Amino acid sequence: PVNGQAFLADYTARMHVGHDRPNYKYLHVGIPHWPVSVNADCEYIGAKSLRRPNYTDQARCGIRRVGALLDKLRELGLYDTSLVVISSDHGVALPPEGFPGDRDIFGGPLSAMSGSALALLVVKPPRSTGPVRISEAPSAITDIPATIVDTLGLKNPFSGTSALKLDEHARRPRQFATYLWSSSEWQA
């Protein structure tokens, strides 16, 4: 998270228009992410426990950095014509509030795994106007390529569905994969 927020701040400050041809940028940053180590003001606070208030503060830093990037796109005159996709690869291992019927699964609480399956997806189509709309459509990370090509009017060779065309009231099976993880193995 420390590096992710610092990268976004530096990248945003250096953004400029270099030419008028279409351009594609993919930025992979880890904020918010554990270990929780920055506060809402993006200041380093050392490693903190993974508790909802700590993670929420770190997420506010991430929102601050992404907001600044979007503001810079506006300043450069690029926002209105840009397709912006923001996604997370997973949620956070905190139980969704009000999670019913918790039980042990794979050696840990189902509620924590459920929280990890709640990934964020934000799509701002080019030339879109009006207020931000929040959808409860059951999207998946595999819908991102289909969303991009469909929004740009290209033929969709992907198996996903454009997130902008999902019915938020329709039931849709989604796959979620997990594996047993330990920090000692990660460090090895």
mmCIF file of N, CA and C in Angstrom, residues 68-175:
data_model
loop_
_atom_site.group_PDB
_atom_site.id
_atom_site.type_symbol
_atom_site.label_atom_id
_atom_site.label_comp_id
_atom_site.label_asym_id
_atom_site.label_seq_id
_atom_site.Cartn_x
_atom_site.Cartn_y
_atom_site.Cartn_z
ATOM 1 N N ALA A 68 -7.615 11.978 -7.373
ATOM 2 C CA ALA A 68 -6.646 12.936 -7.917
ATOM 3 C C ALA A 68 -6.290 12.581 -9.358
ATOM 4 N N LEU A 69 -6.161 11.284 -9.651
ATOM 5 C CA LEU A 69 -5.869 10.857 -11.024
ATOM 6 C C LEU A 69 -7.020 11.237 -11.958
ATOM 7 N N LEU A 70 -8.255 11.011 -11.531
ATOM 8 C CA LEU A 70 -9.415 11.376 -12.354
ATOM 9 C C LEU A 70 -9.499 12.896 -12.533
ATOM 10 N N ASP A 71 -9.195 13.639 -11.474
ATOM 11 C CA ASP A 71 -9.169 15.108 -11.590
ATOM 12 C C ASP A 71 -8.115 15.552 -12.591
ATOM 13 N N LYS A 72 -6.968 14.880 -12.616
ATOM 14 C CA LYS A 72 -5.910 15.233 -13.567
ATOM 15 C C LYS A 72 -6.355 14.939 -14.999
ATOM 16 N N LEU A 73 -7.087 13.829 -15.195
ATOM 17 C CA LEU A 73 -7.644 13.551 -16.519
ATOM 18 C C LEU A 73 -8.582 14.678 -16.951
ATOM 19 N N ARG A 74 -9.379 15.192 -16.023
ATOM 20 C CA ARG A 74 -10.271 16.319 -16.331
ATOM 21 C C ARG A 74 -9.457 17.553 -16.694
ATOM 22 N N GLU A 75 -8.439 17.849 -15.891
ATOM 23 C CA GLU A 75 -7.579 19.016 -16.119
ATOM 24 C C GLU A 75 -6.923 18.955 -17.496
ATOM 25 N N LEU A 76 -6.558 17.751 -17.931
ATOM 26 C CA LEU A 76 -5.901 17.582 -19.231
ATOM 27 C C LEU A 76 -6.895 17.470 -20.389
ATOM 28 N N GLY A 77 -8.199 17.514 -20.075
ATOM 29 C CA GLY A 77 -9.224 17.430 -21.114
ATOM 30 C C GLY A 77 -9.426 16.022 -21.651
ATOM 31 N N LEU A 78 -9.068 15.014 -20.874
ATOM 32 C CA LEU A 78 -9.144 13.631 -21.332
ATOM 33 C C LEU A 78 -10.270 12.829 -20.688
ATOM 34 N N TYR A 79 -10.798 13.295 -19.588
ATOM 35 C CA TYR A 79 -11.753 12.512 -18.815
ATOM 36 C C TYR A 79 -13.013 12.168 -19.603
ATOM 37 N N ASP A 80 -13.614 13.167 -20.243
ATOM 38 C CA ASP A 80 -14.904 12.942 -20.901
ATOM 39 C C ASP A 80 -14.830 11.896 -22.004
ATOM 40 N N THR A 81 -13.727 11.823 -22.721
ATOM 41 C CA THR A 81 -13.619 10.875 -23.832
ATOM 42 C C THR A 81 -12.947 9.558 -23.434
ATOM 43 N N SER A 82 -12.582 9.418 -22.173
ATOM 44 C CA SER A 82 -11.865 8.213 -21.728
ATOM 45 C C SER A 82 -12.800 7.136 -21.206
ATOM 46 N N LEU A 83 -12.403 5.890 -21.451
ATOM 47 C CA LEU A 83 -12.995 4.743 -20.789
ATOM 48 C C LEU A 83 -12.104 4.471 -19.583
ATOM 49 N N VAL A 84 -12.685 4.498 -18.395
ATOM 50 C CA VAL A 84 -11.925 4.246 -17.172
ATOM 51 C C VAL A 84 -12.513 3.002 -16.514
ATOM 52 N N VAL A 85 -11.656 2.027 -16.242
ATOM 53 C CA VAL A 85 -12.059 0.809 -15.537
ATOM 54 C C VAL A 85 -11.172 0.680 -14.311
ATOM 55 N N ILE A 86 -11.793 0.587 -13.158
ATOM 56 C CA ILE A 86 -11.073 0.406 -11.895
ATOM 57 C C ILE A 86 -11.595 -0.897 -11.294
ATOM 58 N N SER A 87 -10.686 -1.795 -10.997
ATOM 59 C CA SER A 87 -11.126 -3.066 -10.416
ATOM 60 C C SER A 87 -10.145 -3.528 -9.364
ATOM 61 N N SER A 88 -10.645 -4.363 -8.480
ATOM 62 C CA SER A 88 -9.764 -5.026 -7.529
ATOM 63 C C SER A 88 -9.748 -6.502 -7.899
ATOM 64 N N ASP A 89 -8.675 -7.171 -7.539
ATOM 65 C CA ASP A 89 -8.610 -8.593 -7.850
ATOM 66 C C ASP A 89 -9.318 -9.433 -6.797
ATOM 67 N N HIS A 90 -9.574 -8.844 -5.649
ATOM 68 C CA HIS A 90 -10.306 -9.531 -4.586
ATOM 69 C C HIS A 90 -10.771 -8.494 -3.571
ATOM 70 N N GLY A 91 -11.624 -8.919 -2.687
ATOM 71 C CA GLY A 91 -12.042 -8.060 -1.583
ATOM 72 C C GLY A 91 -11.059 -8.231 -0.428
ATOM 73 N N VAL A 92 -11.486 -7.843 0.737
ATOM 74 C CA VAL A 92 -10.623 -7.962 1.917
ATOM 75 C C VAL A 92 -11.182 -9.062 2.819
ATOM 76 N N ALA A 93 -10.316 -9.751 3.494
ATOM 77 C CA ALA A 93 -10.729 -10.889 4.329
ATOM 78 C C ALA A 93 -11.393 -10.435 5.631
ATOM 79 N N LEU A 94 -12.340 -9.529 5.520
ATOM 80 C CA LEU A 94 -13.158 -9.109 6.656
ATOM 81 C C LEU A 94 -14.586 -9.525 6.359
ATOM 82 N N PRO A 95 -15.284 -10.051 7.340
ATOM 83 C CA PRO A 95 -16.654 -10.498 7.096
ATOM 84 C C PRO A 95 -17.541 -9.339 6.633
ATOM 85 N N PRO A 96 -18.381 -9.574 5.603
ATOM 86 C CA PRO A 96 -19.367 -8.553 5.262
ATOM 87 C C PRO A 96 -20.246 -8.290 6.481
ATOM 88 N N GLU A 97 -20.614 -7.042 6.691
ATOM 89 C CA GLU A 97 -21.434 -6.716 7.858
ATOM 90 C C GLU A 97 -22.760 -7.455 7.775
ATOM 91 N N GLY A 98 -23.157 -8.064 8.888
ATOM 92 C CA GLY A 98 -24.409 -8.816 8.957
ATOM 93 C C GLY A 98 -24.338 -10.181 8.298
ATOM 94 N N PHE A 99 -23.130 -10.735 8.115
ATOM 95 C CA PHE A 99 -22.986 -12.039 7.464
ATOM 96 C C PHE A 99 -23.680 -13.115 8.299
ATOM 97 N N PRO A 100 -24.630 -13.853 7.702
ATOM 98 C CA PRO A 100 -25.364 -14.870 8.469
ATOM 99 C C PRO A 100 -24.694 -16.245 8.368
ATOM 100 N N GLY A 101 -24.911 -17.068 9.342
ATOM 101 C CA GLY A 101 -24.553 -18.481 9.267
ATOM 102 C C GLY A 101 -23.084 -18.772 9.041
ATOM 103 N N ASP A 102 -22.211 -18.150 9.805
ATOM 104 C CA ASP A 102 -20.790 -18.387 9.622
ATOM 105 C C ASP A 102 -20.435 -19.822 10.007
ATOM 106 N N ARG A 103 -19.444 -20.372 9.330
ATOM 107 C CA ARG A 103 -18.943 -21.700 9.663
ATOM 108 C C ARG A 103 -17.503 -21.802 9.188
ATOM 109 N N ASP A 104 -16.830 -22.833 9.623
ATOM 110 C CA ASP A 104 -15.441 -23.042 9.242
ATOM 111 C C ASP A 104 -15.365 -23.686 7.859
ATOM 112 N N ILE A 105 -14.470 -23.194 7.029
ATOM 113 C CA ILE A 105 -14.247 -23.765 5.701
ATOM 114 C C ILE A 105 -12.781 -23.564 5.358
ATOM 115 N N PHE A 106 -12.127 -24.566 4.885
ATOM 116 C CA PHE A 106 -10.692 -24.512 4.552
ATOM 117 C C PHE A 106 -9.857 -24.002 5.715
ATOM 118 N N GLY A 107 -10.248 -24.312 6.926
ATOM 119 C CA GLY A 107 -9.467 -23.922 8.088
ATOM 120 C C GLY A 107 -9.664 -22.488 8.532
ATOM 121 N N GLY A 108 -10.690 -21.818 8.037
ATOM 122 C CA GLY A 108 -10.960 -20.446 8.439
ATOM 123 C C GLY A 108 -12.441 -20.150 8.310
ATOM 124 N N PRO A 109 -12.866 -18.975 8.770
ATOM 125 C CA PRO A 109 -14.296 -18.641 8.719
ATOM 126 C C PRO A 109 -14.781 -18.356 7.297
ATOM 127 N N LEU A 110 -15.946 -18.878 6.969
ATOM 128 C CA LEU A 110 -16.577 -18.626 5.678
ATOM 129 C C LEU A 110 -16.806 -17.126 5.481
ATOM 130 N N SER A 111 -17.099 -16.402 6.559
ATOM 131 C CA SER A 111 -17.354 -14.962 6.448
ATOM 132 C C SER A 111 -16.129 -14.225 5.919
ATOM 133 N N ALA A 112 -14.930 -14.619 6.350
ATOM 134 C CA ALA A 112 -13.711 -13.975 5.858
ATOM 135 C C ALA A 112 -13.501 -14.285 4.380
ATOM 136 N N MET A 113 -13.769 -15.531 3.978
ATOM 137 C CA MET A 113 -13.641 -15.891 2.568
ATOM 138 C C MET A 113 -14.675 -15.135 1.735
ATOM 139 N N SER A 114 -15.861 -14.978 2.275
ATOM 140 C CA SER A 114 -16.905 -14.239 1.577
ATOM 141 C C SER A 114 -16.476 -12.791 1.353
ATOM 142 N N GLY A 115 -15.863 -12.177 2.359
ATOM 143 C CA GLY A 115 -15.360 -10.815 2.209
ATOM 144 C C GLY A 115 -14.297 -10.719 1.133
ATOM 145 N N SER A 116 -13.496 -11.771 0.987
ATOM 146 C CA SER A 116 -12.459 -11.789 -0.047
ATOM 147 C C SER A 116 -13.047 -11.900 -1.452
ATOM 148 N N ALA A 117 -14.274 -12.373 -1.555
ATOM 149 C CA ALA A 117 -14.913 -12.542 -2.859
ATOM 150 C C ALA A 117 -15.650 -11.279 -3.312
ATOM 151 N N LEU A 118 -15.604 -10.204 -2.539
ATOM 152 C CA LEU A 118 -16.322 -8.979 -2.876
ATOM 153 C C LEU A 118 -15.370 -7.970 -3.529
ATOM 154 N N ALA A 119 -15.067 -8.193 -4.787
ATOM 155 C CA ALA A 119 -14.152 -7.309 -5.519
ATOM 156 C C ALA A 119 -14.900 -6.091 -6.051
ATOM 157 N N LEU A 120 -14.187 -4.986 -6.149
ATOM 158 C CA LEU A 120 -14.735 -3.728 -6.648
ATOM 159 C C LEU A 120 -14.619 -3.673 -8.169
ATOM 160 N N LEU A 121 -15.624 -3.143 -8.842
ATOM 161 C CA LEU A 121 -15.550 -2.864 -10.272
ATOM 162 C C LEU A 121 -16.228 -1.523 -10.523
ATOM 163 N N VAL A 122 -15.489 -0.594 -11.107
ATOM 164 C CA VAL A 122 -16.002 0.727 -11.481
ATOM 165 C C VAL A 122 -15.759 0.891 -12.974
ATOM 166 N N VAL A 123 -16.799 1.293 -13.711
ATOM 167 C CA VAL A 123 -16.669 1.527 -15.151
ATOM 168 C C VAL A 123 -17.237 2.896 -15.469
ATOM 169 N N LYS A 124 -16.406 3.757 -16.097
ATOM 170 C CA LYS A 124 -16.844 5.069 -16.575
ATOM 171 C C LYS A 124 -16.677 5.049 -18.086
ATOM 172 N N PRO A 125 -17.806 4.873 -18.823
ATOM 173 C CA PRO A 125 -17.713 4.842 -20.286
ATOM 174 C C PRO A 125 -17.348 6.210 -20.857
ATOM 175 N N PRO A 126 -16.767 6.228 -22.059
ATOM 176 C CA PRO A 126 -16.494 7.514 -22.692
ATOM 177 C C PRO A 126 -17.799 8.268 -22.961
ATOM 178 N N ARG A 127 -17.734 9.575 -22.884
ATOM 179 C CA ARG A 127 -18.867 10.463 -23.166
ATOM 180 C C ARG A 127 -20.078 10.193 -22.271
ATOM 181 N N SER A 128 -19.866 9.606 -21.101
ATOM 182 C CA SER A 128 -20.972 9.395 -20.175
ATOM 183 C C SER A 128 -21.218 10.680 -19.390
ATOM 184 N N THR A 129 -22.472 10.905 -19.044
ATOM 185 C CA THR A 129 -22.835 12.096 -18.286
ATOM 186 C C THR A 129 -23.749 11.686 -17.138
ATOM 187 N N GLY A 130 -23.985 12.614 -16.259
ATOM 188 C CA GLY A 130 -24.897 12.351 -15.152
ATOM 189 C C GLY A 130 -24.173 11.834 -13.937
ATOM 190 N N PRO A 131 -24.940 11.581 -12.882
ATOM 191 C CA PRO A 131 -24.340 11.142 -11.623
ATOM 192 C C PRO A 131 -23.833 9.697 -11.708
ATOM 193 N N VAL A 132 -22.967 9.351 -10.802
ATOM 194 C CA VAL A 132 -22.475 7.984 -10.691
ATOM 195 C C VAL A 132 -23.642 7.089 -10.299
ATOM 196 N N ARG A 133 -23.725 5.932 -10.926
ATOM 197 C CA ARG A 133 -24.780 4.963 -10.623
ATOM 198 C C ARG A 133 -24.135 3.738 -10.008
ATOM 199 N N ILE A 134 -24.670 3.295 -8.895
ATOM 200 C CA ILE A 134 -24.162 2.098 -8.228
ATOM 201 C C ILE A 134 -25.070 0.937 -8.591
ATOM 202 N N SER A 135 -24.451 -0.153 -9.005
ATOM 203 C CA SER A 135 -25.194 -1.342 -9.401
ATOM 204 C C SER A 135 -24.817 -2.506 -8.503
ATOM 205 N N GLU A 136 -25.773 -3.339 -8.219
ATOM 206 C CA GLU A 136 -25.536 -4.569 -7.460
ATOM 207 C C GLU A 136 -25.425 -5.759 -8.407
ATOM 208 N N ALA A 137 -25.206 -5.506 -9.707
ATOM 209 C CA ALA A 137 -25.088 -6.583 -10.691
ATOM 210 C C ALA A 137 -23.951 -7.521 -10.297
ATOM 211 N N PRO A 138 -24.189 -8.821 -10.398
ATOM 212 C CA PRO A 138 -23.170 -9.797 -10.011
ATOM 213 C C PRO A 138 -22.077 -9.926 -11.076
ATOM 214 N N SER A 139 -21.185 -8.958 -11.113
ATOM 215 C CA SER A 139 -20.107 -8.976 -12.098
ATOM 216 C C SER A 139 -18.954 -9.840 -11.598
ATOM 217 N N ALA A 140 -18.062 -10.166 -12.516
ATOM 218 C CA ALA A 140 -16.880 -10.970 -12.187
ATOM 219 C C ALA A 140 -15.686 -10.363 -12.909
ATOM 220 N N ILE A 141 -14.503 -10.660 -12.431
ATOM 221 C CA ILE A 141 -13.286 -10.125 -13.050
ATOM 222 C C ILE A 141 -13.202 -10.559 -14.517
ATOM 223 N N THR A 142 -13.809 -11.686 -14.854
ATOM 224 C CA THR A 142 -13.814 -12.164 -16.238
ATOM 225 C C THR A 142 -14.722 -11.339 -17.142
ATOM 226 N N ASP A 143 -15.518 -10.433 -16.574
ATOM 227 C CA ASP A 143 -16.367 -9.545 -17.375
ATOM 228 C C ASP A 143 -15.615 -8.308 -17.855
ATOM 229 N N ILE A 144 -14.450 -8.042 -17.318
ATOM 230 C CA ILE A 144 -13.730 -6.810 -17.666
ATOM 231 C C ILE A 144 -13.349 -6.752 -19.140
ATOM 232 N N PRO A 145 -12.732 -7.793 -19.732
ATOM 233 C CA PRO A 145 -12.405 -7.688 -21.164
ATOM 234 C C PRO A 145 -13.643 -7.463 -22.033
ATOM 235 N N ALA A 146 -14.738 -8.168 -21.731
ATOM 236 C CA ALA A 146 -15.981 -7.992 -22.496
ATOM 237 C C ALA A 146 -16.527 -6.576 -22.330
ATOM 238 N N THR A 147 -16.397 -6.010 -21.146
ATOM 239 C CA THR A 147 -16.855 -4.638 -20.899
ATOM 240 C C THR A 147 -16.061 -3.653 -21.747
ATOM 241 N N ILE A 148 -14.770 -3.837 -21.812
ATOM 242 C CA ILE A 148 -13.913 -2.926 -22.577
ATOM 243 C C ILE A 148 -14.233 -2.992 -24.068
ATOM 244 N N VAL A 149 -14.229 -4.193 -24.655
ATOM 245 C CA VAL A 149 -14.448 -4.279 -26.103
ATOM 246 C C VAL A 149 -15.865 -3.869 -26.473
ATOM 247 N N ASP A 150 -16.845 -4.214 -25.650
ATOM 248 C CA ASP A 150 -18.230 -3.824 -25.939
ATOM 249 C C ASP A 150 -18.396 -2.306 -25.878
ATOM 250 N N THR A 151 -17.808 -1.679 -24.865
ATOM 251 C CA THR A 151 -17.910 -0.226 -24.704
ATOM 252 C C THR A 151 -17.247 0.498 -25.865
ATOM 253 N N LEU A 152 -16.176 -0.073 -26.397
ATOM 254 C CA LEU A 152 -15.471 0.550 -27.522
ATOM 255 C C LEU A 152 -16.066 0.163 -28.878
ATOM 256 N N GLY A 153 -17.147 -0.642 -28.868
ATOM 257 C CA GLY A 153 -17.816 -1.020 -30.112
ATOM 258 C C GLY A 153 -17.074 -2.069 -30.913
ATOM 259 N N LEU A 154 -16.243 -2.870 -30.246
ATOM 260 C CA LEU A 154 -15.481 -3.911 -30.919
ATOM 261 C C LEU A 154 -16.180 -5.263 -30.761
ATOM 262 N N LYS A 155 -15.839 -6.211 -31.628
ATOM 263 C CA LYS A 155 -16.392 -7.558 -31.536
ATOM 264 C C LYS A 155 -15.887 -8.202 -30.249
ATOM 265 N N ASN A 156 -16.788 -8.880 -29.540
ATOM 266 C CA ASN A 156 -16.430 -9.476 -28.255
ATOM 267 C C ASN A 156 -16.047 -10.943 -28.414
ATOM 268 N N PRO A 157 -14.738 -11.253 -28.369
ATOM 269 C CA PRO A 157 -14.314 -12.652 -28.430
ATOM 270 C C PRO A 157 -14.214 -13.301 -27.046
ATOM 271 N N PHE A 158 -14.576 -12.581 -26.007
ATOM 272 C CA PHE A 158 -14.391 -13.050 -24.642
ATOM 273 C C PHE A 158 -15.640 -13.723 -24.095
ATOM 274 N N SER A 159 -15.460 -14.586 -23.108
ATOM 275 C CA SER A 159 -16.586 -15.332 -22.550
ATOM 276 C C SER A 159 -17.410 -14.523 -21.560
ATOM 277 N N GLY A 160 -16.870 -13.439 -21.040
ATOM 278 C CA GLY A 160 -17.607 -12.635 -20.068
ATOM 279 C C GLY A 160 -18.716 -11.824 -20.714
ATOM 280 N N THR A 161 -19.425 -11.090 -19.873
ATOM 281 C CA THR A 161 -20.506 -10.205 -20.305
ATOM 282 C C THR A 161 -20.137 -8.787 -19.909
ATOM 283 N N SER A 162 -20.480 -7.832 -20.765
ATOM 284 C CA SER A 162 -20.221 -6.445 -20.403
ATOM 285 C C SER A 162 -20.921 -6.130 -19.082
ATOM 286 N N ALA A 163 -20.165 -5.609 -18.142
ATOM 287 C CA ALA A 163 -20.741 -5.257 -16.834
ATOM 288 C C ALA A 163 -21.846 -4.219 -16.979
ATOM 289 N N LEU A 164 -21.793 -3.424 -18.034
ATOM 290 C CA LEU A 164 -22.806 -2.391 -18.249
ATOM 291 C C LEU A 164 -24.116 -2.966 -18.777
ATOM 292 N N LYS A 165 -24.117 -4.249 -19.134
ATOM 293 C CA LYS A 165 -25.328 -4.891 -19.655
ATOM 294 C C LYS A 165 -25.893 -5.948 -18.711
ATOM 295 N N LEU A 166 -25.297 -6.071 -17.527
ATOM 296 C CA LEU A 166 -25.781 -7.072 -16.570
ATOM 297 C C LEU A 166 -27.040 -6.580 -15.870
ATOM 298 N N ASP A 167 -27.984 -7.471 -15.694
ATOM 299 C CA ASP A 167 -29.202 -7.167 -14.944
ATOM 300 C C ASP A 167 -28.887 -7.357 -13.465
ATOM 301 N N GLU A 168 -28.971 -6.276 -12.702
ATOM 302 C CA GLU A 168 -28.586 -6.388 -11.297
ATOM 303 C C GLU A 168 -29.580 -7.185 -10.466
ATOM 304 N N HIS A 169 -30.721 -7.505 -11.017
ATOM 305 C CA HIS A 169 -31.708 -8.285 -10.277
ATOM 306 C C HIS A 169 -31.709 -9.752 -10.690
ATOM 307 N N ALA A 170 -30.948 -10.093 -11.716
ATOM 308 C CA ALA A 170 -30.893 -11.487 -12.181
ATOM 309 C C ALA A 170 -29.890 -12.274 -11.346
ATOM 310 N N ARG A 171 -30.241 -13.509 -11.046
ATOM 311 C CA ARG A 171 -29.298 -14.388 -10.355
ATOM 312 C C ARG A 171 -28.268 -14.845 -11.379
ATOM 313 N N ARG A 172 -27.033 -14.897 -10.960
ATOM 314 C CA ARG A 172 -25.968 -15.294 -11.873
ATOM 315 C C ARG A 172 -24.913 -16.070 -11.092
ATOM 316 N N PRO A 173 -24.636 -17.291 -11.515
ATOM 317 C CA PRO A 173 -23.576 -18.022 -10.810
ATOM 318 C C PRO A 173 -22.219 -17.386 -11.124
ATOM 319 N N ARG A 174 -21.398 -17.254 -10.105
ATOM 320 C CA ARG A 174 -20.044 -16.744 -10.283
ATOM 321 C C ARG A 174 -19.080 -17.733 -9.665
ATOM 322 N N GLN A 175 -17.920 -17.859 -10.266
ATOM 323 C CA GLN A 175 -16.905 -18.748 -9.713
ATOM 324 C C GLN A 175 -15.975 -17.950 -8.821
#
